[in-house]
PDB file of N, CA and C in Angstrom:
ATOM      1  N   MET A  20     -74.392  89.829   9.992  1.00 61.00           N
ATOM      2  CA  MET A  20     -73.797  88.954   9.208  1.00 61.00           C
ATOM      3  C   MET A  20     -74.862  88.773   8.272  1.00 61.00           C
ATOM      4  N   SER A  21     -74.280  88.378   6.873  1.00 74.00           N
ATOM      5  CA  SER A  21     -75.119  88.152   5.753  1.00 74.00           C
ATOM      6  C   SER A  21     -76.234  86.803   5.905  1.00 74.00           C
ATOM      7  N   VAL A  22     -77.236  86.941   5.009  1.00 73.00           N
ATOM      8  CA  VAL A  22     -78.289  86.059   4.926  1.00 73.00           C
ATOM      9  C   VAL A  22     -77.331  84.474   4.555  1.00 73.00           C
ATOM     10  N   GLU A  23     -76.461  84.447   3.481  1.00 78.00           N
ATOM     11  CA  GLU A  23     -76.202  83.179   3.295  1.00 78.00           C
ATOM     12  C   GLU A  23     -75.497  82.401   4.469  1.00 78.00           C
ATOM     13  N   LYS A  24     -75.031  83.275   5.245  1.00 77.00           N
ATOM     14  CA  LYS A  24     -73.933  82.867   6.603  1.00 77.00           C
ATOM     15  C   LYS A  24     -75.215  82.444   7.408  1.00 77.00           C
ATOM     16  N   MET A  25     -76.131  82.966   7.744  1.00 77.00           N
ATOM     17  CA  MET A  25     -77.557  83.115   8.627  1.00 77.00           C
ATOM     18  C   MET A  25     -77.867  81.623   8.299  1.00 77.00           C
ATOM     19  N   VAL A  26     -78.219  81.266   6.961  1.00 77.00           N
ATOM     20  CA  VAL A  26     -78.778  80.174   6.194  1.00 77.00           C
ATOM     21  C   VAL A  26     -77.935  79.201   6.576  1.00 77.00           C
ATOM     22  N   LYS A  27     -76.532  79.237   6.185  1.00 78.00           N
ATOM     23  CA  LYS A  27     -75.603  78.437   6.666  1.00 78.00           C
ATOM     24  C   LYS A  27     -75.856  77.788   7.977  1.00 78.00           C
ATOM     25  N   VAL A  28     -75.726  79.138   9.066  1.00 79.00           N
ATOM     26  CA  VAL A  28     -75.919  78.276  10.572  1.00 79.00           C
ATOM     27  C   VAL A  28     -77.045  77.581  10.591  1.00 79.00           C
ATOM     28  N   GLU A  29     -78.342  78.584  10.204  1.00 81.00           N
ATOM     29  CA  GLU A  29     -79.289  77.730  10.216  1.00 81.00           C
ATOM     30  C   GLU A  29     -79.572  75.956  10.334  1.00 81.00           C
ATOM     31  N   GLU A  30     -78.746  75.836   8.937  1.00 81.00           N
ATOM     32  CA  GLU A  30     -78.989  74.370   8.300  1.00 81.00           C
ATOM     33  C   GLU A  30     -77.725  73.493   9.508  1.00 81.00           C
ATOM     34  N   SER A  31     -76.763  74.128   9.464  1.00 82.00           N
ATOM     35  CA  SER A  31     -75.841  73.702  10.329  1.00 82.00           C
ATOM     36  C   SER A  31     -76.336  73.345  11.979  1.00 82.00           C
ATOM     37  N   PHE A  32     -77.310  74.236  12.270  1.00 80.00           N
ATOM     38  CA  PHE A  32     -77.844  73.966  13.472  1.00 80.00           C
ATOM     39  C   PHE A  32     -78.875  72.858  13.552  1.00 80.00           C
ATOM     40  N   GLN A  33     -79.544  72.850  12.184  1.00 82.00           N
ATOM     41  CA  GLN A  33     -80.623  72.121  11.984  1.00 82.00           C
ATOM     42  C   GLN A  33     -80.236  70.314  11.832  1.00 82.00           C
ATOM     43  N   ARG A  34     -78.874  70.466  11.298  1.00 82.00           N
ATOM     44  CA  ARG A  34     -78.327  69.198  11.301  1.00 82.00           C
ATOM     45  C   ARG A  34     -77.890  68.532  12.563  1.00 82.00           C
ATOM     46  N   ALA A  35     -77.396  69.515  13.529  1.00 82.00           N
ATOM     47  CA  ALA A  35     -76.882  69.366  14.521  1.00 82.00           C
ATOM     48  C   ALA A  35     -78.421  68.491  15.679  1.00 82.00           C
ATOM     49  N   LEU A  36     -79.415  69.308  15.428  1.00 82.00           N
ATOM     50  CA  LEU A  36     -80.664  68.374  16.198  1.00 82.00           C
ATOM     51  C   LEU A  36     -80.538  67.412  15.767  1.00 82.00           C
ATOM     52  N   GLU A  37     -80.509  67.331  14.373  1.00 83.00           N
ATOM     53  CA  GLU A  37     -81.330  65.737  13.640  1.00 83.00           C
ATOM     54  C   GLU A  37     -79.844  64.690  14.369  1.00 83.00           C
ATOM     55  N   LEU A  38     -78.734  65.060  14.575  1.00 81.00           N
ATOM     56  CA  LEU A  38     -77.408  64.458  15.071  1.00 81.00           C
ATOM     57  C   LEU A  38     -77.589  64.058  16.693  1.00 81.00           C
ATOM     58  N   LYS A  39     -78.432  65.153  17.097  1.00 81.00           N
ATOM     59  CA  LYS A  39     -78.529  64.697  18.804  1.00 81.00           C
ATOM     60  C   LYS A  39     -80.017  63.948  18.785  1.00 81.00           C
ATOM     61  N   LYS A  40     -80.808  64.506  18.261  1.00 82.00           N
ATOM     62  CA  LYS A  40     -82.012  63.383  18.116  1.00 82.00           C
ATOM     63  C   LYS A  40     -81.749  61.639  17.795  1.00 82.00           C
ATOM     64  N   MET A  41     -80.753  61.559  16.780  1.00 83.00           N
ATOM     65  CA  MET A  41     -80.185  60.112  16.707  1.00 83.00           C
ATOM     66  C   MET A  41     -79.828  59.578  17.440  1.00 83.00           C
ATOM     67  N   VAL A  42     -78.640  60.390  18.340  1.00 84.00           N
ATOM     68  CA  VAL A  42     -77.720  60.043  19.565  1.00 84.00           C
ATOM     69  C   VAL A  42     -78.888  59.651  20.745  1.00 84.00           C
ATOM     70  N   ASP A  43     -79.220  60.143  20.876  1.00 83.00           N
ATOM     71  CA  ASP A  43     -80.593  60.174  22.082  1.00 83.00           C
ATOM     72  C   ASP A  43     -81.280  58.639  21.600  1.00 83.00           C
ATOM     73  N   ARG A  44     -81.844  58.955  20.617  1.00 83.00           N
ATOM     74  CA  ARG A  44     -82.432  57.699  20.251  1.00 83.00           C
ATOM     75  C   ARG A  44     -81.569  56.085  20.073  1.00 83.00           C
ATOM     76  N   TRP A  45     -80.113  56.412  19.945  1.00 83.00           N
ATOM     77  CA  TRP A  45     -79.404  55.159  20.110  1.00 83.00           C
ATOM     78  C   TRP A  45     -79.188  55.013  21.476  1.00 83.00           C
ATOM     79  N   ARG A  46     -78.982  56.210  22.089  1.00 82.00           N
ATOM     80  CA  ARG A  46     -79.126  55.781  23.584  1.00 82.00           C
ATOM     81  C   ARG A  46     -80.079  55.136  24.450  1.00 82.00           C
ATOM     82  N   ASN A  47     -81.134  55.526  23.844  1.00 81.00           N
ATOM     83  CA  ASN A  47     -82.451  54.852  24.554  1.00 81.00           C
ATOM     84  C   ASN A  47     -82.686  53.338  23.862  1.00 81.00           C
ATOM     85  N   SER A  48     -81.810  53.405  22.828  1.00 82.00           N
ATOM     86  CA  SER A  48     -82.600  51.411  22.341  1.00 82.00           C
ATOM     87  C   SER A  48     -81.518  51.060  22.908  1.00 82.00           C
ATOM     88  N   ASN A  49     -79.825  51.711  22.930  1.00 80.00           N
ATOM     89  CA  ASN A  49     -78.944  50.839  23.705  1.00 80.00           C
ATOM     90  C   ASN A  49     -79.378  50.133  25.101  1.00 80.00           C
ATOM     91  N   THR A  50     -79.645  51.715  25.801  1.00 82.00           N
ATOM     92  CA  THR A  50     -80.402  51.191  27.232  1.00 82.00           C
ATOM     93  C   THR A  50     -81.509  49.949  27.459  1.00 82.00           C
ATOM     94  N   GLN A  51     -82.249  50.108  26.389  1.00 81.00           N
ATOM     95  CA  GLN A  51     -83.482  48.917  26.261  1.00 81.00           C
ATOM     96  C   GLN A  51     -83.009  47.434  26.200  1.00 81.00           C
ATOM     97  N   CYS A  52     -81.727  47.515  25.211  1.00 78.00           N
ATOM     98  CA  CYS A  52     -81.213  46.652  24.965  1.00 78.00           C
ATOM     99  C   CYS A  52     -80.344  46.003  26.178  1.00 78.00           C
ATOM    100  N   LEU A  53     -79.806  46.809  26.819  1.00 77.00           N
ATOM    101  CA  LEU A  53     -78.388  46.133  27.880  1.00 77.00           C
ATOM    102  C   LEU A  53     -79.925  45.656  29.143  1.00 77.00           C
ATOM    103  N   TRP A  54     -81.188  46.530  29.489  1.00 77.00           N
ATOM    104  CA  TRP A  54     -82.019  46.061  30.397  1.00 77.00           C
ATOM    105  C   TRP A  54     -82.375  44.824  29.647  1.00 77.00           C
ATOM    106  N   GLN A  55     -83.039  44.621  28.502  1.00 75.00           N
ATOM    107  CA  GLN A  55     -83.480  43.506  27.867  1.00 75.00           C
ATOM    108  C   GLN A  55     -82.207  42.107  28.242  1.00 75.00           C
ATOM    109  N   MET A  56     -80.793  42.610  28.031  1.00 72.00           N
ATOM    110  CA  MET A  56     -80.408  41.717  28.247  1.00 72.00           C
ATOM    111  C   MET A  56     -80.152  40.927  29.914  1.00 72.00           C
ATOM    112  N   THR A  57     -80.282  42.084  30.782  1.00 71.00           N
ATOM    113  CA  THR A  57     -79.716  41.418  32.086  1.00 71.00           C
ATOM    114  C   THR A  57     -81.381  41.156  32.585  1.00 71.00           C
ATOM    115  N   LEU A  58     -82.396  41.227  32.084  1.00 66.00           N
ATOM    116  CA  LEU A  58     -84.101  40.681  32.104  1.00 66.00           C
ATOM    117  C   LEU A  58     -83.881  39.180  31.776  1.00 66.00           C
ATOM    118  N   SER A  59     -82.897  38.840  30.590  1.00 63.00           N
ATOM    119  CA  SER A  59     -82.743  37.426  29.847  1.00 63.00           C
ATOM    120  C   SER A  59     -81.810  36.756  30.594  1.00 63.00           C
ATOM    121  N   GLN A  60     -80.824  37.106  31.069  1.00 64.00           N
ATOM    122  CA  GLN A  60     -79.657  36.583  31.833  1.00 64.00           C
ATOM    123  C   GLN A  60     -80.403  36.269  33.381  1.00 64.00           C
ATOM    124  N   ARG A  61     -81.460  37.220  33.596  1.00 63.00           N
ATOM    125  CA  ARG A  61     -81.983  36.719  35.205  1.00 63.00           C
ATOM    126  C   ARG A  61     -82.758  35.466  34.803  1.00 63.00           C
ATOM    127  N   ARG A  62     -83.500  35.468  33.562  1.00 66.00           N
ATOM    128  CA  ARG A  62     -84.418  34.764  33.795  1.00 66.00           C
ATOM    129  C   ARG A  62     -84.152  33.284  32.872  1.00 66.00           C
ATOM    130  N   ASN A  63     -82.426  33.407  32.646  1.00 66.00           N
ATOM    131  CA  ASN A  63     -81.928  32.447  31.515  1.00 66.00           C
ATOM    132  C   ASN A  63     -81.390  30.986  32.442  1.00 66.00           C
ATOM    133  N   PRO A  64     -81.584  31.081  33.460  1.00 73.00           N
ATOM    134  CA  PRO A  64     -81.367  29.634  34.152  1.00 73.00           C
ATOM    135  C   PRO A  64     -82.438  28.891  33.936  1.00 73.00           C
ATOM    136  N   TYR A  65     -83.639  29.257  34.250  1.00 74.00           N
ATOM    137  CA  TYR A  65     -84.705  28.544  34.354  1.00 74.00           C
ATOM    138  C   TYR A  65     -85.274  28.381  32.604  1.00 74.00           C
ATOM    139  N   VAL A  66     -84.820  29.321  31.779  1.00 68.00           N
ATOM    140  CA  VAL A  66     -85.082  29.101  30.306  1.00 68.00           C
ATOM    141  C   VAL A  66     -83.979  27.864  29.753  1.00 68.00           C
ATOM    142  N   THR A  67     -82.784  28.139  30.187  1.00 71.00           N
ATOM    143  CA  THR A  67     -81.758  26.782  30.026  1.00 71.00           C
ATOM    144  C   THR A  67     -82.541  25.379  30.776  1.00 71.00           C
ATOM    145  N   LEU A  68     -82.845  25.619  31.769  1.00 76.00           N
ATOM    146  CA  LEU A  68     -83.164  24.298  31.893  1.00 76.00           C
ATOM    147  C   LEU A  68     -84.450  23.788  31.549  1.00 76.00           C
ATOM    148  N   ARG A  69     -85.561  24.774  30.932  1.00 79.00           N
ATOM    149  CA  ARG A  69     -86.362  24.296  30.360  1.00 79.00           C
ATOM    150  C   ARG A  69     -86.089  23.306  29.084  1.00 79.00           C
ATOM    151  N   MET A  70     -85.242  24.234  28.025  1.00 77.00           N
ATOM    152  CA  MET A  70     -84.827  23.861  27.239  1.00 77.00           C
ATOM    153  C   MET A  70     -84.060  22.272  27.265  1.00 77.00           C
ATOM    154  N   GLN A  71     -82.972  22.336  28.209  1.00 82.00           N
ATOM    155  CA  GLN A  71     -82.417  21.053  28.326  1.00 82.00           C
ATOM    156  C   GLN A  71     -83.597  19.605  28.463  1.00 82.00           C
ATOM    157  N   ASP A  72     -84.293  20.290  29.265  1.00 86.00           N
ATOM    158  CA  ASP A  72     -85.276  19.130  29.542  1.00 86.00           C
ATOM    159  C   ASP A  72     -86.561  18.466  28.445  1.00 86.00           C
ATOM    160  N   ALA A  73     -86.560  19.758  27.409  1.00 87.00           N
ATOM    161  CA  ALA A  73     -87.112  19.390  26.430  1.00 87.00           C
ATOM    162  C   ALA A  73     -85.906  18.905  25.325  1.00 87.00           C
ATOM    163  N   MET A  74     -84.974  18.902  25.010  1.00 87.00           N
ATOM    164  CA  MET A  74     -84.107  18.680  24.531  1.00 87.00           C
ATOM    165  C   MET A  74     -83.754  17.290  25.006  1.00 87.00           C
ATOM    166  N   VAL A  75     -83.915  16.533  26.161  1.00 88.00           N
ATOM    167  CA  VAL A  75     -83.725  15.403  26.885  1.00 88.00           C
ATOM    168  C   VAL A  75     -85.015  14.709  26.047  1.00 88.00           C
ATOM    169  N   ARG A  76     -85.926  14.968  26.411  1.00 89.00           N
ATOM    170  CA  ARG A  76     -87.216  14.325  26.037  1.00 89.00           C
ATOM    171  C   ARG A  76     -87.307  14.421  24.490  1.00 89.00           C
ATOM    172  N   GLU A  77     -87.052  15.120  23.598  1.00 89.00           N
ATOM    173  CA  GLU A  77     -87.019  14.731  22.365  1.00 89.00           C
ATOM    174  C   GLU A  77     -85.764  13.886  21.925  1.00 89.00           C
ATOM    175  N   LEU A  78     -84.469  13.920  22.351  1.00 89.00           N
ATOM    176  CA  LEU A  78     -83.927  13.057  22.237  1.00 89.00           C
ATOM    177  C   LEU A  78     -84.456  11.109  22.656  1.00 89.00           C
ATOM    178  N   VAL A  79     -84.596  11.483  23.336  1.00 89.00           N
ATOM    179  CA  VAL A  79     -85.927   9.905  24.110  1.00 89.00           C
ATOM    180  C   VAL A  79     -86.711   9.341  22.843  1.00 89.00           C
ATOM    181  N   LEU A  80     -87.514  10.808  22.199  1.00 89.00           N
ATOM    182  CA  LEU A  80     -88.293  10.289  21.418  1.00 89.00           C
ATOM    183  C   LEU A  80     -87.496   9.759  19.964  1.00 89.00           C
ATOM    184  N   ALA A  81     -87.312  10.738  20.056  1.00 90.00           N
ATOM    185  CA  ALA A  81     -86.067  10.509  18.733  1.00 90.00           C
ATOM    186  C   ALA A  81     -85.014   8.866  18.722  1.00 90.00           C
ATOM    187  N   ASN A  82     -84.730   8.674  19.805  1.00 88.00           N
ATOM    188  CA  ASN A  82     -83.980   7.437  19.736  1.00 88.00           C
ATOM    189  C   ASN A  82     -85.087   6.203  19.899  1.00 88.00           C
ATOM    190  N   LYS A  83     -86.493   6.342  20.735  1.00 89.00           N
ATOM    191  CA  LYS A  83     -87.172   5.399  20.351  1.00 89.00           C
ATOM    192  C   LYS A  83     -87.787   5.153  18.997  1.00 89.00           C
ATOM    193  N   GLN A  84     -87.908   6.427  18.156  1.00 91.00           N
ATOM    194  CA  GLN A  84     -88.181   5.921  16.930  1.00 91.00           C
ATOM    195  C   GLN A  84     -87.213   5.525  15.779  1.00 91.00           C
ATOM    196  N   LEU A  85     -85.692   5.923  16.209  1.00 89.00           N
ATOM    197  CA  LEU A  85     -85.053   5.526  15.321  1.00 89.00           C
ATOM    198  C   LEU A  85     -85.265   3.692  15.704  1.00 89.00           C
ATOM    199  N   LEU A  86     -85.236   3.592  17.022  1.00 90.00           N
ATOM    200  CA  LEU A  86     -85.213   1.963  17.216  1.00 90.00           C
ATOM    201  C   LEU A  86     -85.872   1.421  16.256  1.00 90.00           C
ATOM    202  N   MET A  87     -87.144   2.010  16.443  1.00 91.00           N
ATOM    203  CA  MET A  87     -88.639   1.367  15.577  1.00 91.00           C
ATOM    204  C   MET A  87     -87.845   1.198  13.883  1.00 91.00           C
ATOM    205  N   VAL A  88     -87.565   2.490  13.489  1.00 90.00           N
ATOM    206  CA  VAL A  88     -87.262   2.390  11.888  1.00 90.00           C
ATOM    207  C   VAL A  88     -86.179   1.225  11.606  1.00 90.00           C
ATOM    208  N   ARG A  89     -85.385   1.223  12.455  1.00 90.00           N
ATOM    209  CA  ARG A  89     -84.015   0.643  12.313  1.00 90.00           C
ATOM    210  C   ARG A  89     -84.261  -1.526  12.741  1.00 90.00           C
ATOM    211  N   GLN A  90     -85.577  -1.088  13.243  1.00 92.00           N
ATOM    212  CA  GLN A  90     -86.094  -2.905  13.569  1.00 92.00           C
ATOM    213  C   GLN A  90     -87.174  -3.038  12.723  1.00 92.00           C
ATOM    214  N   ALA A  91     -87.799  -2.408  11.615  1.00 91.00           N
ATOM    215  CA  ALA A  91     -88.418  -2.613  10.693  1.00 91.00           C
ATOM    216  C   ALA A  91     -87.425  -2.897   9.202  1.00 91.00           C
ATOM    217  N   ALA A  92     -86.414  -1.900   9.535  1.00 91.00           N
ATOM    218  CA  ALA A  92     -85.578  -2.389   8.242  1.00 91.00           C
ATOM    219  C   ALA A  92     -84.905  -3.373   8.474  1.00 91.00           C
ATOM    220  N   LEU A  93     -84.886  -3.891   9.358  1.00 92.00           N
ATOM    221  CA  LEU A  93     -83.885  -5.293   9.826  1.00 92.00           C
ATOM    222  C   LEU A  93     -84.942  -6.589   9.208  1.00 92.00           C
ATOM    223  N   ASN A  94     -86.405  -6.269   9.904  1.00 91.00           N
ATOM    224  CA  ASN A  94     -86.893  -6.975   9.485  1.00 91.00           C
ATOM    225  C   ASN A  94     -87.366  -7.383   7.783  1.00 91.00           C
ATOM    226  N   GLN A  95     -87.206  -6.341   7.375  1.00 93.00           N
ATOM    227  CA  GLN A  95     -87.597  -6.273   5.641  1.00 93.00           C
ATOM    228  C   GLN A  95     -86.476  -6.461   5.675  1.00 93.00           C
ATOM    229  N   LEU A  96     -85.078  -6.738   5.585  1.00 93.00           N
ATOM    230  CA  LEU A  96     -84.103  -7.551   5.121  1.00 93.00           C
ATOM    231  C   LEU A  96     -83.938  -8.703   5.567  1.00 93.00           C
ATOM    232  N   PHE A  97     -84.484  -8.992   6.921  1.00 93.00           N
ATOM    233  CA  PHE A  97     -84.228 -10.586   6.742  1.00 93.00           C
ATOM    234  C   PHE A  97     -85.351 -11.416   6.218  1.00 93.00           C
ATOM    235  N   GLU A  98     -86.720 -10.617   5.529  1.00 91.00           N
ATOM    236  CA  GLU A  98     -87.934 -11.240   5.052  1.00 91.00           C
ATOM    237  C   GLU A  98     -87.075 -11.404   3.493  1.00 91.00           C
ATOM    238  N   LYS A  99     -86.469 -10.573   3.111  1.00 93.00           N
ATOM    239  CA  LYS A  99     -85.999 -10.550   1.629  1.00 93.00           C
ATOM    240  C   LYS A  99     -84.866 -11.511   1.438  1.00 93.00           C
ATOM    241  N   GLU A 100     -83.852 -11.423   2.145  1.00 93.00           N
ATOM    242  CA  GLU A 100     -83.357 -12.714   2.594  1.00 93.00           C
ATOM    243  C   GLU A 100     -83.653 -14.004   2.396  1.00 93.00           C
ATOM    244  N   HIS A 101     -84.785 -14.277   3.248  1.00 90.00           N
ATOM    245  CA  HIS A 101     -85.632 -15.598   3.404  1.00 90.00           C
ATOM    246  C   HIS A 101     -86.112 -15.510   2.016  1.00 90.00           C
ATOM    247  N   ARG A 102     -86.654 -14.857   1.427  1.00 91.00           N
ATOM    248  CA  ARG A 102     -87.244 -14.859  -0.084  1.00 91.00           C
ATOM    249  C   ARG A 102     -86.332 -15.691  -0.910  1.00 91.00           C
ATOM    250  N   GLN A 103     -85.391 -15.065  -0.966  1.00 92.00           N
ATOM    251  CA  GLN A 103     -84.226 -15.141  -1.570  1.00 92.00           C
ATOM    252  C   GLN A 103     -83.610 -16.616  -1.242  1.00 92.00           C
ATOM    253  N   TYR A 104     -83.244 -16.967  -0.128  1.00 90.00           N
ATOM    254  CA  TYR A 104     -82.813 -18.357  -0.042  1.00 90.00           C
ATOM    255  C   TYR A 104     -83.937 -19.091  -0.638  1.00 90.00           C
ATOM    256  N   GLN A 105     -85.163 -18.992  -0.036  1.00 88.00           N
ATOM    257  CA  GLN A 105     -86.042 -19.798  -1.075  1.00 88.00           C
ATOM    258  C   GLN A 105     -86.167 -20.046  -2.627  1.00 88.00           C
ATOM    259  N   GLN A 106     -86.095 -19.216  -2.719  1.00 91.00           N
ATOM    260  CA  GLN A 106     -85.699 -19.080  -4.197  1.00 91.00           C
ATOM    261  C   GLN A 106     -84.664 -19.993  -4.579  1.00 91.00           C
ATOM    262  N   GLU A 107     -83.529 -20.035  -4.108  1.00 91.00           N
ATOM    263  CA  GLU A 107     -82.123 -20.261  -4.239  1.00 91.00           C
ATOM    264  C   GLU A 107     -82.385 -21.769  -4.045  1.00 91.00           C
ATOM    265  N   LEU A 108     -83.165 -22.079  -3.373  1.00 89.00           N
ATOM    266  CA  LEU A 108     -83.558 -23.122  -2.754  1.00 89.00           C
ATOM    267  C   LEU A 108     -84.620 -24.276  -3.624  1.00 89.00           C
ATOM    268  N   ASN A 109     -85.256 -23.708  -4.454  1.00 88.00           N
ATOM    269  CA  ASN A 109     -86.609 -24.217  -5.324  1.00 88.00           C
ATOM    270  C   ASN A 109     -85.528 -24.131  -6.696  1.00 88.00           C
ATOM    271  N   GLN A 110     -84.936 -23.436  -6.585  1.00 90.00           N
ATOM    272  CA  GLN A 110     -84.069 -23.572  -8.243  1.00 90.00           C
ATOM    273  C   GLN A 110     -83.182 -25.093  -8.150  1.00 90.00           C
ATOM    274  N   MET A 111     -82.629 -25.326  -6.737  1.00 89.00           N
ATOM    275  CA  MET A 111     -81.911 -26.737  -6.752  1.00 89.00           C
ATOM    276  C   MET A 111     -82.944 -27.963  -6.365  1.00 89.00           C
ATOM    277  N   GLY A 112     -84.230 -27.605  -6.420  1.00 86.00           N
ATOM    278  CA  GLY A 112     -85.089 -28.445  -5.943  1.00 86.00           C
ATOM    279  C   GLY A 112     -85.257 -28.934  -4.464  1.00 86.00           C
ATOM    280  N   LYS A 113     -84.815 -28.168  -3.580  1.00 83.00           N
ATOM    281  CA  LYS A 113     -84.938 -28.064  -2.085  1.00 83.00           C
ATOM    282  C   LYS A 113     -85.850 -27.285  -1.840  1.00 83.00           C
ATOM    283  N   ALA A 114     -86.317 -27.280  -0.648  1.00 79.00           N
ATOM    284  CA  ALA A 114     -87.276 -26.284   0.128  1.00 79.00           C
ATOM    285  C   ALA A 114     -86.974 -26.762   1.900  1.00 79.00           C
ATOM    286  N   PHE A 115     -87.735 -25.580   2.606  1.00 73.00           N
ATOM    287  CA  PHE A 115     -87.660 -25.784   3.594  1.00 73.00           C
ATOM    288  C   PHE A 115     -88.932 -26.510   4.324  1.00 73.00           C
ATOM    289  N   TYR A 116     -88.586 -27.093   5.357  1.00 75.00           N
ATOM    290  CA  TYR A 116     -89.543 -27.549   6.325  1.00 75.00           C
ATOM    291  C   TYR A 116     -90.650 -27.084   7.082  1.00 75.00           C
ATOM    292  N   VAL A 117     -91.732 -26.957   6.167  1.00 74.00           N
ATOM    293  CA  VAL A 117     -92.624 -25.983   7.027  1.00 74.00           C
ATOM    294  C   VAL A 117     -93.604 -26.774   8.043  1.00 74.00           C
ATOM    295  N   GLU A 118     -94.075 -26.662   8.930  1.00 78.00           N
ATOM    296  CA  GLU A 118     -95.218 -27.569   9.540  1.00 78.00           C
ATOM    297  C   GLU A 118     -96.232 -26.729   9.683  1.00 78.00           C
ATOM    298  N   ARG A 119     -97.227 -27.657   9.199  1.00 79.00           N
ATOM    299  CA  ARG A 119     -98.734 -27.038   9.352  1.00 79.00           C
ATOM    300  C   ARG A 119     -99.675 -27.766  10.094  1.00 79.00           C
ATOM    301  N   LEU A 120     -99.995 -26.804  11.008  1.00 73.00           N
ATOM    302  CA  LEU A 120    -101.444 -26.983  11.702  1.00 73.00           C
ATOM    303  C   LEU A 120    -102.350 -27.214  11.124  1.00 73.00           C
TER     304      LEU A 120
END
């Protein structure tokens, strides 16, 4: 066998070793991924319940906050309309009756 052929065989052998190492790494990572998936599937019902509970609590708080914001906006709108109505009455020379204590 010539030296060139031996070098080529050696290079192909090195590439084969690298490919084998790569396949082994892939196989190990695949096994770990499968193990993690089964582990997460076992824990999944509890995680799902906790997430659902957290979502329900967040929705309740968000609804309360939204209600408060809407009430504040409605109060501002009523005050604005009241002032506008008072100005219109003042321009016509009329006024609201306000009882003073």
